[in-house]
Coordinates of C-alpha atoms and ligand atoms in Angstrom, one line a residue:
X451 CA 107.0 -33.8 142.8
X452 CA 105.9 -36.7 140.5
X453 CA 103.0 -35.5 138.2
X454 CA 102.1 -39.0 136.9
X455 CA 103.6 -42.5 136.7
X456 CA 104.6 -44.3 133.5
X457 CA 104.0 -48.0 133.2
X458 CA 107.5 -48.6 134.8
X459 CA 107.1 -47.8 138.5
X460 CA 110.8 -46.9 138.8
X461 CA 110.3 -43.9 136.4
X462 CA 108.7 -40.7 137.7
X463 CA 107.5 -37.7 135.8
X464 CA 108.0 -34.2 137.2
X465 CA 108.0 -30.6 135.9
X466 CA 111.3 -29.6 134.4
X467 CA 113.5 -26.9 136.0
X468 CA 116.5 -24.9 134.9
X469 CA 118.9 -27.4 136.6
X470 CA 117.7 -30.0 134.0
X471 CA 118.7 -27.9 131.0
X472 CA 122.0 -29.5 130.2
X473 CA 120.7 -33.1 130.5
X474 CA 117.6 -32.2 128.4
X475 CA 119.8 -30.7 125.6
X476 CA 121.9 -33.9 125.7
X477 CA 118.8 -36.1 125.3
X478 CA 117.5 -33.9 122.4
X479 CA 120.9 -34.0 120.6
X480 CA 121.0 -37.8 120.9
X481 CA 117.5 -37.9 119.4
X482 CA 118.3 -35.5 116.6
X483 CA 115.8 -32.9 117.8
X484 CA 116.3 -29.1 117.7
X485 CA 117.3 -27.4 120.9
X486 CA 116.4 -23.8 119.8
X487 CA 114.0 -22.1 122.3
X488 CA 114.1 -24.9 124.9
X489 CA 115.9 -22.7 127.5
X490 CA 113.3 -20.0 127.1
X491 CA 110.4 -22.4 127.2
X492 CA 111.6 -24.5 130.1
X493 CA 109.4 -24.6 133.2
X494 CA 106.1 -26.2 134.0
X495 CA 105.2 -26.7 130.3
X496 CA 108.1 -29.2 130.1
X497 CA 108.0 -32.5 131.8
X498 CA 111.0 -34.8 132.4
X499 CA 111.1 -38.5 133.3
X500 CA 113.5 -39.5 135.9
X501 CA 114.8 -43.0 136.8
X502 CA 116.9 -42.8 139.9
X503 CA 119.1 -39.8 139.4
X504 CA 119.1 -40.2 135.6
X505 CA 117.0 -38.2 133.3
X506 CA 115.5 -40.6 130.7
X507 CA 112.8 -38.7 128.9
X508 CA 111.5 -35.2 128.1
X509 CA 108.5 -33.6 126.4
X510 CA 107.5 -30.0 126.2
X511 CA 104.9 -27.5 125.1
X512 CA 105.6 -24.1 123.6
X513 CA 102.5 -21.9 123.8
X514 CA 101.5 -19.9 120.8
X515 CA 98.3 -18.0 121.4
X516 CA 95.6 -20.5 122.3
X517 CA 97.6 -23.4 120.8
X518 CA 100.4 -25.5 122.1
X519 CA 103.3 -26.8 120.0
X520 CA 104.3 -30.2 121.3
X521 CA 108.0 -30.4 121.0
X522 CA 111.2 -32.1 122.3
X523 CA 109.6 -35.5 122.9
X524 CA 112.7 -37.6 123.5
X525 CA 113.4 -40.9 125.3
X526 CA 116.9 -42.2 126.2
X527 CA 118.0 -45.0 123.9
X528 CA 117.9 -47.8 126.5
X529 CA 114.3 -46.8 127.5
X530 CA 112.7 -47.0 124.1
X531 CA 110.0 -49.5 123.7
X532 CA 108.9 -49.3 127.3
X533 CA 105.8 -47.0 126.7
X534 CA 107.6 -44.0 128.2
X535 CA 107.1 -41.9 125.0
X536 CA 103.4 -42.5 125.1
X537 CA 103.2 -41.6 128.8
X538 CA 105.1 -38.4 128.2
X539 CA 102.8 -37.3 125.3
X540 CA 99.6 -38.2 127.2
X541 CA 100.9 -36.2 130.2
X542 CA 101.4 -33.1 128.0
X543 CA 98.0 -33.6 126.3
X544 CA 96.4 -33.6 129.8
X545 CA 98.4 -30.5 130.8
X546 CA 97.3 -28.6 127.7
X547 CA 93.6 -29.6 128.1
X548 CA 93.6 -28.5 131.7
X549 CA 94.8 -25.1 130.5
X550 CA 92.0 -24.7 128.0
X551 CA 94.2 -24.8 124.9
X552 CA 92.4 -25.4 121.7
X553 CA 94.7 -28.2 120.7
X554 CA 98.3 -29.2 120.1
X555 CA 100.3 -29.2 116.9
X556 CA 103.7 -30.8 116.1
X557 CA 106.2 -31.2 113.4
X558 CA 108.1 -34.5 112.9
X559 CA 110.5 -36.1 110.5
X560 CA 110.1 -39.7 111.4
X561 CA 107.5 -40.2 114.2
X562 CA 104.2 -39.4 112.4
X563 CA 102.9 -42.9 112.9
X564 CA 103.7 -42.8 116.6
X565 CA 101.7 -39.6 117.1
X566 CA 98.9 -40.7 114.8
X567 CA 98.5 -43.7 117.0
X568 CA 97.9 -41.2 119.9
X569 CA 95.1 -39.4 118.1
X570 CA 97.1 -36.7 116.2
X571 CA 95.9 -36.1 112.6
X572 CA 98.2 -35.4 109.7
X573 CA 97.4 -32.0 108.1
X574 CA 98.7 -29.9 105.3
X575 CA 100.9 -26.9 106.2
X576 CA 98.2 -24.6 105.0
X577 CA 95.9 -26.0 107.7
X578 CA 98.2 -25.2 110.6
X579 CA 96.5 -22.7 112.9
X580 CA 97.8 -19.2 112.5
X581 CA 99.5 -18.9 116.0
X582 CA 101.6 -22.0 115.4
X583 CA 102.9 -20.6 112.2
X584 CA 104.8 -18.1 114.3
X585 CA 106.8 -20.8 116.0
X586 CA 110.4 -21.1 115.0
X587 CA 110.0 -24.8 114.3
X588 CA 107.3 -24.0 111.7
X589 CA 109.7 -21.5 110.1
X590 CA 112.6 -23.9 110.1
X591 CA 111.0 -27.2 109.1
X592 CA 111.5 -28.5 105.6
X593 CA 108.1 -28.8 103.9
X594 CA 109.3 -31.7 101.7
X595 CA 110.4 -34.0 104.6
X596 CA 108.5 -33.0 107.8
X597 CA 104.9 -34.1 108.6
X598 CA 102.6 -31.7 110.4
X599 CA 100.1 -33.2 112.9
X600 CA 97.3 -31.7 115.0
X601 CA 95.2 -32.8 117.9
X602 CA 92.2 -30.6 118.3
X603 CA 90.4 -30.6 121.7
X604 CA 86.8 -30.9 120.6
X605 CA 84.5 -30.5 123.6
X606 CA 80.9 -31.4 124.1
X607 CA 78.6 -29.2 126.2
X608 CA 79.2 -31.4 129.2
X609 CA 83.0 -31.3 128.8
X610 CA 82.8 -27.5 128.5
X611 CA 80.9 -27.3 131.8
X612 CA 83.3 -29.6 133.5
X613 CA 86.2 -27.5 132.3
X614 CA 84.4 -24.3 133.4
X615 CA 83.8 -25.8 136.9
X616 CA 87.5 -26.7 137.2
X617 CA 88.6 -23.2 136.2
X618 CA 86.2 -21.4 138.6
X619 CA 86.8 -24.0 141.4
X620 CA 90.5 -23.2 141.2
X621 CA 89.8 -19.4 141.5
X622 CA 87.4 -20.0 144.4
X623 CA 89.9 -22.2 146.3
X624 CA 92.6 -19.5 145.9
X625 CA 90.2 -16.9 147.2
X626 CA 89.3 -19.0 150.2
X627 CA 92.9 -19.8 150.9
X628 CA 94.6 -16.4 150.4
X629 CA 92.0 -13.8 150.8
X630 CA 92.6 -12.9 147.2
X631 CA 91.1 -15.0 144.5
X632 CA 94.0 -15.0 142.0
X633 CA 96.2 -12.7 140.0
X634 CA 94.2 -11.1 137.2
X635 CA 96.1 -13.1 134.6
X636 CA 95.9 -16.5 136.2
X637 CA 94.1 -19.3 134.2
X638 CA 92.1 -16.9 132.0
X639 CA 90.0 -15.7 135.0
X640 CA 89.6 -12.0 135.1
X641 CA 88.6 -10.1 138.2
X642 CA 86.5 -7.0 138.1
X643 CA 85.8 -5.2 141.3
X644 CA 86.9 -2.1 139.5
X645 CA 83.3 -2.0 138.1
X646 CA 82.0 -0.9 141.5
X647 CA 82.2 2.4 143.3
X648 CA 84.4 2.2 146.4
X649 CA 81.5 3.6 148.5
X650 CA 79.3 0.7 147.4
X651 CA 81.8 -1.8 148.6
X652 CA 82.0 -0.3 152.2
X653 CA 81.1 -3.0 154.7
X654 CA 81.5 -5.8 152.1
X655 CA 84.1 -8.4 153.0
X656 CA 87.3 -7.6 151.1
X657 CA 87.5 -11.2 149.9
X658 CA 84.1 -10.9 148.3
X659 CA 85.2 -7.7 146.4
X660 CA 88.5 -9.3 145.5
X661 CA 86.8 -12.4 144.1
X662 CA 84.5 -10.4 141.7
X663 CA 84.7 -11.5 138.1
X664 CA 82.3 -8.8 136.9
X665 CA 81.7 -7.2 133.5
X666 CA 79.7 -4.4 135.2
X667 CA 77.5 -3.7 138.2
X668 CA 74.0 -4.9 137.5
X669 CA 72.8 -4.3 141.1
X670 CA 73.4 -0.6 140.6
X671 CA 71.4 -0.5 137.4
X672 CA 68.6 -2.8 138.3
X673 CA 66.7 -0.2 140.4
X674 CA 66.2 -2.7 143.3
X675 CA 63.5 -1.8 145.8
X676 CA 62.7 -2.6 149.4
X677 CA 61.1 -6.0 149.8
X678 CA 61.9 -7.4 146.4
X679 CA 62.9 -11.0 145.7
X680 CA 66.0 -11.3 143.6
X681 CA 68.0 -14.1 141.8
X682 CA 71.6 -13.8 140.7
X683 CA 72.5 -16.2 137.9
X684 CA 76.1 -17.4 138.2
X685 CA 76.7 -15.7 141.6
X686 CA 80.4 -16.5 141.9
X687 CA 82.0 -15.2 145.1
X688 CA 78.7 -13.6 146.0
X689 CA 79.4 -9.8 145.7
X690 CA 76.3 -8.9 143.8
X691 CA 74.1 -11.0 146.1
X692 CA 75.5 -9.3 149.2
X693 CA 75.0 -5.8 147.6
X694 CA 71.5 -6.7 146.4
X695 CA 70.6 -8.0 149.9
X696 CA 71.4 -4.6 151.3
X697 CA 69.3 -2.8 148.6
X698 CA 66.2 -4.9 149.1
X699 CA 66.4 -4.7 152.9
X700 CA 65.4 -7.2 155.5
X701 CA 61.9 -7.7 154.0
X702 CA 63.5 -8.7 150.6
X703 CA 65.5 -11.8 149.8
X704 CA 68.3 -12.7 147.3
X705 CA 69.2 -16.1 145.9
X706 CA 72.6 -16.7 144.3
X707 CA 72.9 -19.7 142.0
X708 CA 76.2 -21.1 140.7
X709 CA 77.4 -24.3 139.0
X710 CA 80.7 -24.5 140.8
X711 CA 80.5 -26.0 144.3
X712 CA 83.7 -24.2 145.4
X713 CA 82.3 -20.8 144.3
X714 CA 79.1 -21.5 146.4
X715 CA 81.3 -22.4 149.3
X716 CA 83.3 -19.1 148.9
X717 CA 80.1 -17.1 148.6
X718 CA 78.7 -18.7 151.8
X719 CA 81.9 -17.9 153.6
X720 CA 81.6 -14.3 152.4
X721 CA 78.0 -14.2 153.5
X722 CA 78.9 -15.4 157.0
X723 CA 81.6 -12.8 157.2
X724 CA 79.3 -10.0 156.1
X725 CA 76.5 -11.0 158.5
X726 CA 73.9 -10.7 155.7
X727 CA 70.8 -12.8 156.7
X728 CA 68.4 -12.2 153.8
X729 CA 70.3 -14.3 151.2
X730 CA 71.3 -17.8 150.3
X731 CA 73.5 -19.5 147.8
X732 CA 72.5 -22.6 145.8
X733 CA 74.6 -24.9 143.7
X734 CA 73.0 -25.5 140.3
X735 CA 72.8 -24.8 136.6
X736 CA 71.2 -21.6 135.3
X737 CA 69.8 -23.8 132.5
X738 CA 67.6 -25.5 135.0
X739 CA 66.9 -23.0 137.9
X740 CA 65.9 -24.8 141.1
X741 CA 63.2 -22.2 141.9
X742 CA 59.4 -22.2 141.3
X743 CA 57.6 -20.4 138.5
X744 CA 57.0 -16.7 138.9
X745 CA 58.8 -16.6 142.3
X746 CA 61.2 -13.6 141.9
X747 CA 60.9 -9.9 141.0
X748 CA 64.4 -9.4 139.5
X749 CA 66.9 -11.6 137.8
X750 CA 70.4 -10.3 137.8
X751 CA 73.5 -11.8 136.1
X752 CA 77.0 -10.6 135.8
X753 CA 79.4 -11.9 133.2
X754 CA 77.8 -15.4 133.0
X755 CA 75.4 -15.6 130.1
X756 CA 78.4 -15.4 127.6
X757 CA 79.8 -18.6 129.2
X758 CA 76.7 -20.8 128.9
X759 CA 76.4 -23.0 125.9
X760 CA 72.6 -23.0 125.9
X761 CA 71.6 -19.4 126.4
X762 CA 68.1 -20.0 125.2
X763 CA 67.6 -22.5 128.0
X764 CA 69.1 -20.1 130.6
X765 CA 67.0 -17.1 129.5
X766 CA 63.9 -19.3 129.2
X767 CA 64.4 -20.3 132.8
X768 CA 65.0 -16.7 133.8
X769 CA 61.6 -15.9 132.2
X770 CA 59.9 -18.8 133.9
X771 CA 61.0 -17.8 137.5
X772 CA 60.2 -14.1 137.0
X773 CA 56.8 -12.8 138.0
X774 CA 54.9 -11.0 135.1
X775 CA 56.4 -7.5 135.0
X776 CA 59.6 -8.8 136.6
X777 CA 62.9 -7.3 135.5
X778 CA 66.0 -8.8 134.0
X779 CA 69.3 -6.9 134.5
X780 CA 72.4 -8.4 133.0
X781 CA 76.0 -7.3 132.6
X782 CA 77.7 -9.3 130.0
X783 CA 80.2 -9.5 127.1
X784 CA 78.7 -9.2 123.7
X785 CA 80.0 -9.2 120.1
X786 CA 79.4 -6.6 117.4
X787 CA 79.4 -8.0 113.9
X788 CA 80.8 -11.2 112.6
X789 CA 83.8 -12.7 114.4
X790 CA 85.2 -16.1 113.3
X791 CA 85.2 -19.0 115.9
X792 CA 89.0 -18.9 115.7
X793 CA 89.2 -15.2 116.6
X794 CA 86.6 -15.7 119.3
X795 CA 88.8 -18.3 120.9
X796 CA 91.9 -16.1 120.7
X797 CA 90.0 -13.2 122.2
X798 CA 88.5 -15.4 124.9
X799 CA 91.8 -16.6 126.0
X800 CA 92.7 -13.0 126.9
X801 CA 89.3 -11.6 128.0
X802 CA 88.4 -14.8 129.8
X803 CA 84.9 -14.9 128.3
X804 CA 84.1 -14.1 124.7
X805 CA 84.1 -17.5 123.0
X806 CA 80.4 -18.0 123.1
X807 CA 79.3 -14.4 123.6
X808 CA 76.2 -13.4 121.7
X809 CA 76.0 -10.9 118.9
X810 CA 74.1 -7.9 120.2
X811 CA 71.3 -8.3 117.7
X812 CA 71.0 -12.0 118.4
X813 CA 70.7 -11.2 122.1
X814 CA 67.8 -8.8 121.5
X815 CA 66.1 -11.2 119.1
X816 CA 66.3 -14.0 121.6
X817 CA 65.0 -12.0 124.5
X818 CA 62.0 -10.7 122.4
X819 CA 61.3 -14.2 121.2
X820 CA 61.3 -15.5 124.8
X821 CA 58.8 -12.9 126.0
X822 CA 60.9 -10.0 127.3
X823 CA 60.2 -6.4 126.3
X824 CA 61.3 -3.7 125.9
X825 CA 64.9 -4.7 125.7
X826 CA 67.5 -1.9 126.2
X827 CA 71.3 -2.0 126.0
X828 CA 73.9 0.3 127.6
X829 CA 77.4 0.0 126.2
X830 CA 79.9 0.0 129.1
X831 CA 83.2 -0.6 127.3
X832 CA 84.5 -1.7 124.0
X833 CA 87.8 -3.6 124.0
X834 CA 90.6 -2.0 122.1
X835 CA 94.0 -3.5 121.3
X836 CA 95.5 -1.8 124.3
X837 CA 93.0 -3.6 126.6
X838 CA 94.0 -6.9 125.2
X839 CA 97.8 -6.2 125.6
X840 CA 97.3 -4.9 129.1
X841 CA 95.5 -8.1 130.1
X842 CA 98.1 -10.2 128.4
X843 CA 101.5 -8.4 128.2
X844 CA 103.0 -11.4 126.3
X845 CA 100.6 -10.8 123.4
X846 CA 102.1 -9.8 120.1
X847 CA 100.5 -6.4 119.4
X848 CA 100.6 -7.1 115.7
X849 CA 98.9 -10.4 115.8
X850 CA 96.5 -10.6 112.8
X851 CA 93.6 -11.9 114.9
X852 CA 94.0 -8.9 117.3
X853 CA 93.7 -6.5 114.4
X854 CA 90.5 -8.2 113.3
X855 CA 88.8 -8.2 116.7
X856 CA 89.7 -4.6 117.5
X857 CA 88.7 -3.0 114.1
X858 CA 85.7 -0.7 113.9
X859 CA 86.2 0.4 117.6
X860 CA 86.4 -3.1 118.8
X861 CA 84.2 -6.2 118.2
X862 CA 83.9 -7.2 121.9
X863 CA 82.1 -5.0 124.4
X864 CA 80.8 -5.1 128.0
X865 CA 77.1 -4.3 128.0
X866 CA 74.4 -3.8 130.4
X867 CA 71.0 -5.0 129.3
X868 CA 67.6 -4.5 130.8
X869 CA 64.3 -6.1 129.9
X870 CA 60.9 -6.8 131.4
X871 CA 59.0 -10.1 131.5
X872 CA 55.8 -9.5 129.6
Ligands
LIG1403 C1 82.8 -14.8 135.2 S1 82.2 -15.6 136.6 C2 81.1 -14.3 137.2 C3 80.8 -14.5 138.7 C4 80.0 -13.4 139.3 N1 78.7 -13.1 138.7 C5 80.8 -12.1 139.4 O1 80.4 -11.1 138.8 O2 81.8 -12.1 140.1 C6 81.2 -16.8 136.0 C7 80.5 -17.6 137.1 O3 79.4 -18.3 136.4 C8 79.3 -19.6 136.9 N2 78.7 -20.4 135.8 C9 79.1 -20.6 134.6 N3 78.2 -21.4 133.9 C10 77.1 -21.6 134.8 C11 75.9 -22.3 134.6 N4 75.5 -22.9 133.5 N5 75.1 -22.3 135.7 C12 75.5 -21.6 136.9 N6 76.6 -21.0 137.0 C13 77.4 -21.0 136.0 C14 80.8 -20.0 137.2 O4 80.9 -21.1 138.1 C15 81.4 -18.7 137.7 O5 81.2 -18.6 139.1

């Protein structure tokens, strides 16, 4: 299948497969590029350009932690100067961005100007991100002759939200299509119905439970009462809304709010299947909640606050829509102590949600400042090295960042927090 089209309409790009190996190696040799590791890395992270039956170009990405090493960019001699090299690189940049990589690095002897023209910046060897230093290319290059270039994917808040939508839309579409949202390791999305007692899930559509991306079970801890009005921030596939709707009974009502249209669609499909009448799902941003002031008794949220870039706005909004005396019940990922942005990004690639998680003291401070009291935390789980390697079996157990984020019993934790609107 063609993945994109170069300027020349008679050339098509497609994902490489094993049958291409020999011709790729031939192209690399003709371009004086190393072949080590290509066979192992071959697959969707490599793209080839085909003209008729001939293979005329290749480019690949080797993943190292949250970074990609752009490698094996080669174009057949008679196709040089056609813009095909640029198209191959842009295709791989797009591929890496869509997978949430932090950026791409590359090593080159003679093509630094070409890559600089495409936005890559020349850096010193010492500035190469740690994961890329483990690549065999980094170990092998001659520091005197090779240039190192990096392309960092800097994202604005809007871009981050767009990426988040794309990630969760993908998970929701899978859930709607297959009955199971996705494998636990797909695209950094972690599913968490394990946080719920099996008895609680009785009568809930299997698809709703399977699509859970929970850090905990806030409905169980919120002490929901008959007749209460509830809002779930970032309701995903709708499991907490459906459970809360049972707990508040027919005289109560539950709103679910989510940024991702496909998640809202999935939640509505789950609601129809469950026959729950006292709930509705809205598409919208928790940083601008589409509900009137003082209109709900309880705000729930499960593994969402850590994802939002403007937590102050989201919690201020939660405060606004709660009635005085209303309760906030959140399950979330939080951080203990200082963790560098780089280590957060690495941990987040595995946990799915840790990059912008709040430090526990900062969480408490912010809630107090916004008018919530008293604020209480319950620690649900701290993440040890074995949790990270279970979630990502390809992870090097001795990675230095892993040692840093798991010291002192673990720097990342799932917490439940409870607070009251004063
Ligand atoms: C980790 S999932 C959790 C979903 C659900 N609470 C659960 O436990 O299964 C995060 C959800 O938050 C949503 N989300 C992220 N940022 C949001 C925002 N600013 N406003 C509304 N929803 C948001 C995503 O679309 C996604 O469905």
